[in-house]
Amino acid sequence: MTESQFTPRVFSGIKPSGNLHLGNYLGALKRFVDMQGPEFETIYCMVDLHAITVWQDPEKLREKTREVCAGFIAAGLDAEKSILFNQSQVAEHTQLAWIFNCVARMGWMQRMTQWKDKAGKNSQNASLGLFAYPSLMAADILIYHATHVPVGEDQKQHLELTRDIAAKFNHDYGVDFFPQTEPVIDGPAPRVMNLRDGTRKMSSSDASDMTRINMIDDSDTIAKKIRKAKTDPDALPSEVDGLEDRPEARNLVNIYAALSDQTAEQVLAEMGGKQFGEFKPMLADLAVSKLSPISSEMARLMGEEAEIDQILARGAEKARAIAAPILQQTYEIVGMVGAGKS
Ligand code: AQP
């Protein structure tokens, strides 16, 4: 089977832990919406099983799962055009993940920088799930034979691992069954940085809320966080080269570019020479104008719990219809008695 024989299909997911933030929006969600259209079948998931690789309060996890679903819809995903569901409702993800746990090598997993960063010196106390996370992520993608995965840059290594797992499975069993999925990492802000430290990525797990813009922040909070964002004393350059060694300035320019659907070059052609005292309020106005319609729609949808649950259940049913035959074929390839009958 060659890559062109696979249905053009997009899969991606977001963990329902912490708050959805601007990094998730620009690196992932906004691009999920861009890919929704006739060119691809699009499948988007709240990856709740990934969330529990670190402790989650059960009630909060349920609430966050619905909140991320509300964020998906408020940002422009349409449950009639895309399949929207939470991962735990489609058991095939974990069933394929077990097969992949037997394909992936310990050394591959130990090299994952996210594992090293998150487990740190305390790896003996980290969950086995946190270590195996990238194997489940490979299963999330390959259970749909997804051909394209839009993600932020921090997920690049996990996508490479997904390709390695697919290639080793195909090689070991002498088949051409799993595609070589293409990571789609593009746009002007594939890695949105922390507002207080431009060398670290914006993250939901950072202890300080001032480091990130949450999708549910109100206008005043967004403006305050941008006003207080770390910068340097120089004016903005007129060209991108002038952002070298200025991580905080680069970050704000990239955010402006992504929110206004421009390139960083275009932004600097217009803004070059401005001081941050002038640029930051412009960025705050832009961020508020783009994000507040999303956050108010999110808040409205959060009040419609039954509707959200119904969307997730319907999405799970559609997802299972694609995943179940792929799992059965995988079991058959691997040699499981009783497989391939559904
Ligand atoms: N800062 C970011 N810039 C661009 N893209 C980002 N993504 C996350 N942070 C940024 C992208 O969002 C998608 C979902 O990410 P995730 O839910 O798997 O969580 P994460 O990458 O682990 O995000 P956090 O906020 O850093 O959570 P914690 O701190 O809990 O791990 C992915 O496509 C990701 O690339």
Coordinates of C-alpha atoms and ligand atoms in Angstrom, one line a residue:
M1 CA 0.0 0.0 0.0
T2 CA 1.4 3.4 -0.9
E3 CA 0.8 6.6 1.1
S4 CA -1.5 7.9 -1.7
Q5 CA -3.8 4.9 -1.1
F6 CA -4.7 6.2 2.3
T7 CA -7.7 8.5 2.7
P8 CA -6.5 12.0 3.4
R9 CA -7.3 12.1 7.1
V10 CA -6.4 14.5 9.8
F11 CA -6.2 13.5 13.5
S12 CA -5.1 15.6 16.4
G13 CA -5.9 16.0 20.1
I14 CA -5.6 18.2 23.1
K15 CA -5.3 17.1 26.8
P16 CA -8.2 18.2 29.0
S17 CA -5.9 19.2 31.8
G18 CA -5.3 22.8 32.9
N19 CA -6.7 25.7 30.9
L20 CA -6.8 25.9 27.1
H21 CA -4.2 28.6 26.4
L22 CA -3.0 30.7 23.5
G23 CA -0.3 28.2 22.7
N24 CA -2.9 25.4 22.3
Y25 CA -5.0 27.8 20.1
L26 CA -2.3 29.1 17.8
G27 CA -0.2 25.9 17.7
A28 CA -3.1 23.5 17.3
L29 CA -6.8 24.6 17.6
K30 CA -6.7 27.4 15.0
R31 CA -5.0 25.1 12.6
F32 CA -7.5 22.3 13.3
V33 CA -10.1 24.7 12.1
D34 CA -8.1 25.7 9.0
M35 CA -7.8 22.0 8.0
Q36 CA -11.6 21.4 8.3
G37 CA -12.9 21.3 4.8
P38 CA -13.4 19.1 1.7
E39 CA -9.7 18.2 1.4
F40 CA -9.6 16.1 4.5
E41 CA -11.7 13.9 6.8
T42 CA -11.0 15.6 10.2
I43 CA -10.9 13.9 13.6
Y44 CA -10.3 15.9 16.7
C45 CA -10.1 14.4 20.2
M46 CA -10.0 15.4 23.8
V47 CA -7.2 13.1 25.0
D48 CA -8.5 12.4 28.5
L49 CA -6.4 9.2 28.8
H50 CA -3.2 11.3 28.3
A51 CA -4.4 13.7 30.9
I52 CA -4.3 11.1 33.7
T53 CA -0.6 10.3 33.1
V54 CA -0.3 12.9 35.9
W55 CA -2.9 13.1 38.7
Q56 CA -6.3 14.6 37.7
D57 CA -9.2 15.2 40.1
P58 CA -12.0 13.1 38.5
E59 CA -14.6 15.9 38.7
K60 CA -12.3 18.5 37.3
L61 CA -11.3 16.1 34.5
R62 CA -14.9 15.7 33.4
E63 CA -15.3 19.5 33.6
K64 CA -12.1 20.2 31.6
T65 CA -13.1 17.6 28.9
R66 CA -16.4 19.4 28.3
E67 CA -14.5 22.8 28.4
V68 CA -12.1 21.7 25.8
C69 CA -14.9 20.4 23.6
A70 CA -16.6 23.8 24.1
G71 CA -13.3 25.5 23.1
F72 CA -13.1 23.3 19.9
I73 CA -16.6 24.3 18.9
A74 CA -16.3 28.0 19.9
A75 CA -13.1 28.2 17.9
G76 CA -14.9 27.0 14.7
L77 CA -14.9 23.2 14.7
D78 CA -18.3 21.9 13.5
A79 CA -19.5 18.6 14.8
E80 CA -21.1 17.9 11.4
K81 CA -17.9 18.5 9.5
S82 CA -15.4 17.0 12.0
I83 CA -15.5 14.0 14.3
L84 CA -15.2 15.4 17.9
F85 CA -15.0 13.0 20.8
N86 CA -13.1 12.1 24.0
Q87 CA -10.5 9.4 23.7
S88 CA -11.7 7.1 26.5
Q89 CA -15.0 6.5 24.6
V90 CA -13.1 4.7 21.8
A91 CA -11.4 1.7 23.4
E92 CA -9.5 0.9 20.2
H93 CA -7.0 3.6 21.0
T94 CA -5.7 1.7 24.1
Q95 CA -6.0 -1.7 22.4
L96 CA -3.7 -0.5 19.6
A97 CA -1.5 1.2 22.1
W98 CA -0.8 -2.2 23.7
I99 CA 0.4 -3.6 20.4
F100 CA 2.6 -0.5 19.9
N101 CA 4.0 -1.0 23.4
C102 CA 5.3 -4.3 22.1
V103 CA 6.7 -2.7 19.0
A104 CA 8.4 0.5 20.4
R105 CA 11.7 0.0 22.1
M106 CA 12.6 1.2 25.6
G107 CA 15.5 3.2 24.2
W108 CA 13.2 5.1 21.9
M109 CA 10.9 6.1 24.8
Q110 CA 13.8 7.1 27.0
R111 CA 15.0 9.5 24.4
M112 CA 11.8 11.5 24.4
T113 CA 12.6 15.0 25.7
Q114 CA 9.1 15.5 27.0
W115 CA 9.5 12.5 29.2
K116 CA 12.9 13.8 30.4
D117 CA 11.5 17.2 31.1
K118 CA 8.3 16.1 32.8
A119 CA 9.7 13.2 34.8
G120 CA 13.0 15.0 35.5
K121 CA 15.1 13.7 38.3
N122 CA 12.0 12.1 39.8
S123 CA 11.5 9.5 37.1
Q124 CA 11.2 6.6 39.6
N125 CA 8.1 8.2 40.9
A126 CA 6.6 9.1 37.5
S127 CA 3.7 7.0 36.3
L128 CA 4.3 4.2 33.8
G129 CA 1.6 5.9 31.7
L130 CA 3.7 9.1 31.4
F131 CA 6.6 7.0 30.0
A132 CA 4.3 5.1 27.6
Y133 CA 2.4 8.3 26.6
P134 CA 4.0 8.6 23.1
S135 CA 3.0 5.0 22.2
L136 CA -0.6 5.8 23.0
M137 CA -0.2 9.0 21.0
A138 CA 1.0 6.9 18.0
A139 CA -2.1 4.6 18.5
D140 CA -4.4 7.7 18.6
I141 CA -3.1 8.7 15.2
L142 CA -2.6 5.3 13.5
I143 CA -5.9 3.8 14.6
Y144 CA -7.4 6.1 12.0
H145 CA -4.6 5.6 9.5
A146 CA -4.3 9.4 9.8
T147 CA -2.2 11.0 7.1
H148 CA -1.7 14.4 8.6
V149 CA -1.4 15.6 12.2
P150 CA -1.5 19.4 13.0
V151 CA 0.5 20.0 16.2
G152 CA 2.7 22.5 17.9
E153 CA 6.4 22.2 17.5
D154 CA 6.8 20.6 20.9
Q155 CA 5.1 17.5 19.5
K156 CA 7.6 17.0 16.6
Q157 CA 9.6 14.3 18.3
H158 CA 6.5 12.3 19.2
L159 CA 5.4 12.5 15.6
E160 CA 8.8 11.1 14.5
L161 CA 8.3 8.3 17.0
T162 CA 4.9 7.6 15.5
R163 CA 6.5 7.2 12.1
D164 CA 9.2 4.9 13.6
I165 CA 6.5 2.7 15.2
A166 CA 4.6 2.5 12.0
A167 CA 7.7 1.6 10.0
K168 CA 8.8 -1.0 12.5
F169 CA 5.4 -2.6 12.6
N170 CA 5.2 -2.7 8.8
H171 CA 8.7 -4.2 8.6
D172 CA 8.3 -6.7 11.4
Y173 CA 5.1 -8.1 10.0
G174 CA 6.1 -7.7 6.3
V175 CA 3.1 -5.5 5.6
D176 CA 2.4 -2.0 4.3
F177 CA -0.4 -1.3 6.7
F178 CA 0.3 1.8 8.7
P179 CA 1.0 5.1 6.8
Q180 CA 3.9 7.4 7.4
T181 CA 1.9 10.3 8.9
E182 CA 3.0 13.8 8.1
P183 CA 3.3 16.3 10.9
V184 CA 1.8 19.6 10.0
I185 CA 3.8 22.1 12.0
D186 CA 3.4 25.5 10.4
G187 CA 2.1 29.1 10.8
P188 CA 4.0 31.9 12.4
A189 CA 3.6 30.6 16.0
P190 CA 4.3 26.8 16.1
R191 CA 5.8 27.4 19.6
V192 CA 4.2 30.1 21.6
M193 CA 6.5 31.1 24.4
N194 CA 6.0 31.9 28.1
L195 CA 5.1 35.6 28.6
R196 CA 7.6 35.9 31.4
D197 CA 10.4 33.9 29.9
G198 CA 10.8 33.8 26.1
T199 CA 13.0 30.7 26.3
R200 CA 10.3 28.4 27.7
K201 CA 7.1 27.4 26.0
M202 CA 3.7 28.6 27.2
S203 CA 2.2 25.8 29.1
S204 CA -0.9 25.0 31.1
S205 CA 1.1 23.5 33.9
D206 CA 3.3 26.6 34.7
A207 CA 2.7 27.6 38.3
S208 CA 2.2 31.3 37.3
D209 CA -1.0 32.2 35.5
M210 CA 0.8 35.4 34.3
T211 CA 3.0 33.3 31.9
R212 CA 0.1 32.4 29.7
I213 CA -3.1 33.7 28.1
N214 CA -6.0 31.4 28.8
M215 CA -8.8 31.1 26.3
I216 CA -11.2 31.8 29.2
D217 CA -9.4 35.0 30.3
D218 CA -11.5 38.2 30.1
S219 CA -10.4 41.2 28.2
D220 CA -8.9 43.0 31.1
T221 CA -6.9 40.0 32.1
I222 CA -5.6 39.5 28.6
A223 CA -4.6 43.2 28.4
K224 CA -2.9 43.1 31.8
K225 CA -0.9 39.9 30.9
I226 CA 0.3 41.5 27.7
R227 CA 1.2 44.8 29.4
K228 CA 3.2 42.9 32.0
A229 CA 4.8 40.5 29.5
K230 CA 8.6 40.6 29.7
T231 CA 10.3 42.6 26.9
D232 CA 13.6 44.4 26.3
P233 CA 14.2 48.1 26.1
D234 CA 14.8 48.3 22.3
A235 CA 12.3 49.2 19.6
L236 CA 10.9 46.6 17.3
P237 CA 13.2 46.0 14.3
S238 CA 11.9 46.3 10.7
E239 CA 13.2 42.8 9.7
V240 CA 13.0 39.4 11.3
D241 CA 16.9 39.1 11.6
G242 CA 16.6 41.9 14.2
L243 CA 14.7 39.6 16.5
E244 CA 17.7 37.3 17.0
D245 CA 18.6 36.9 20.6
R246 CA 15.4 38.7 21.6
P247 CA 13.2 35.8 22.5
E248 CA 10.5 37.8 24.2
A249 CA 10.2 40.3 21.4
R250 CA 10.1 37.5 18.8
N251 CA 7.4 35.8 20.8
L252 CA 5.1 38.8 20.8
V253 CA 5.7 39.5 17.1
N254 CA 4.9 35.9 16.3
I255 CA 1.7 36.0 18.4
Y256 CA 0.7 39.2 16.6
A257 CA 1.4 37.6 13.2
A258 CA -0.5 34.4 14.0
L259 CA -3.6 36.3 15.4
S260 CA -3.7 38.7 12.4
D261 CA -3.0 35.9 9.8
Q262 CA 0.2 37.6 8.6
T263 CA 3.9 36.6 8.6
A264 CA 6.3 38.0 11.1
E265 CA 8.0 39.8 8.1
Q266 CA 4.7 41.6 7.3
V267 CA 4.1 42.6 10.9
L268 CA 7.6 44.0 11.2
A269 CA 7.3 45.9 7.9
E270 CA 4.4 47.8 9.5
M271 CA 5.6 47.9 13.2
G272 CA 9.3 48.3 12.9
G273 CA 10.6 51.2 14.9
K274 CA 7.7 51.1 17.5
Q275 CA 8.5 50.8 21.2
F276 CA 6.8 48.1 23.2
G277 CA 4.8 50.9 25.0
E278 CA 3.0 51.4 21.7
F279 CA 3.1 47.8 20.3
K280 CA 1.7 46.0 23.4
P281 CA -1.6 47.9 23.5
M282 CA -2.1 47.1 19.8
L283 CA -1.3 43.4 20.5
A284 CA -3.7 43.5 23.4
D285 CA -6.5 44.9 21.3
L286 CA -5.9 42.3 18.6
A287 CA -5.8 39.5 21.1
V288 CA -9.0 40.6 22.8
S289 CA -10.8 41.1 19.4
K290 CA -9.9 37.5 18.3
L291 CA -10.2 35.7 21.6
S292 CA -13.2 37.2 23.4
P293 CA -15.8 36.0 20.9
I294 CA -14.3 32.5 21.4
S295 CA -14.3 32.8 25.2
S296 CA -17.9 34.1 25.4
E297 CA -19.1 31.3 23.1
M298 CA -17.1 28.8 25.3
A299 CA -18.9 30.1 28.4
R300 CA -22.3 29.7 26.7
L301 CA -21.5 26.2 25.6
M302 CA -20.3 25.2 29.0
G303 CA -23.8 25.8 30.2
E304 CA -25.0 23.2 27.7
E305 CA -23.6 20.1 29.3
A306 CA -26.1 17.6 27.8
E307 CA -25.5 19.0 24.3
I308 CA -21.7 18.6 24.7
D309 CA -22.1 15.1 26.0
Q310 CA -24.2 14.2 23.1
I311 CA -21.7 15.7 20.6
L312 CA -19.0 13.6 22.2
A313 CA -21.0 10.4 22.2
R314 CA -22.0 10.8 18.5
G315 CA -18.4 11.6 17.6
A316 CA -17.2 8.5 19.4
E317 CA -19.6 6.4 17.5
K318 CA -18.3 7.8 14.2
A319 CA -14.7 7.4 15.3
R320 CA -15.3 3.8 16.3
A321 CA -16.7 3.0 12.9
I322 CA -13.3 3.9 11.4
A323 CA -11.1 2.5 14.2
A324 CA -12.7 -0.9 14.8
P325 CA -11.9 -2.4 11.4
I326 CA -8.4 -1.1 11.5
L327 CA -7.9 -2.7 14.9
Q328 CA -9.3 -6.0 13.7
Q329 CA -7.0 -6.0 10.7
T330 CA -4.1 -5.2 13.0
Y331 CA -5.0 -8.1 15.3
E332 CA -5.2 -10.4 12.3
I333 CA -1.8 -9.3 11.1
V334 CA -0.4 -9.9 14.6
G335 CA -1.9 -13.3 14.8
M336 CA -4.8 -13.0 17.3
V337 CA -7.4 -15.9 17.0
G338 CA -10.9 -14.5 16.4
A339 CA -9.7 -11.3 14.8
G340 CA -10.9 -10.0 11.4
K341 CA -14.5 -11.3 11.9
S342 CA -16.2 -7.9 12.4
Ligands
AQP1 N1 3.2 26.8 23.7 C1 2.7 26.2 22.7 N2 2.9 26.7 21.4 C2 2.3 26.0 20.3 N3 1.6 24.9 20.5 C3 1.4 24.4 21.7 N4 0.8 23.3 22.1 C4 0.8 23.2 23.5 N5 1.5 24.2 23.9 C5 1.9 25.0 22.9 C6 0.1 22.4 21.2 O1 -1.2 22.2 21.7 C7 -1.6 20.8 21.4 C8 -2.2 20.2 22.6 O2 -1.2 20.1 23.6 P1 -1.4 19.1 24.8 O3 -2.7 19.2 25.3 O4 -0.9 17.8 24.5 O5 -0.5 19.7 26.0 P2 0.9 20.2 26.0 O6 1.6 20.2 24.8 O7 1.7 19.3 27.0 O8 0.6 21.6 26.5 P3 0.9 22.2 27.9 O9 0.1 23.4 28.1 O10 2.4 22.4 27.9 O11 0.4 21.2 29.0 P4 1.3 20.6 30.1 O12 2.1 21.7 30.7 O13 0.3 20.0 31.1 O14 2.1 19.5 29.5 C9 -0.4 20.1 20.9 O15 -0.5 20.1 19.4 C10 0.7 21.0 21.3 O16 1.8 20.9 20.4

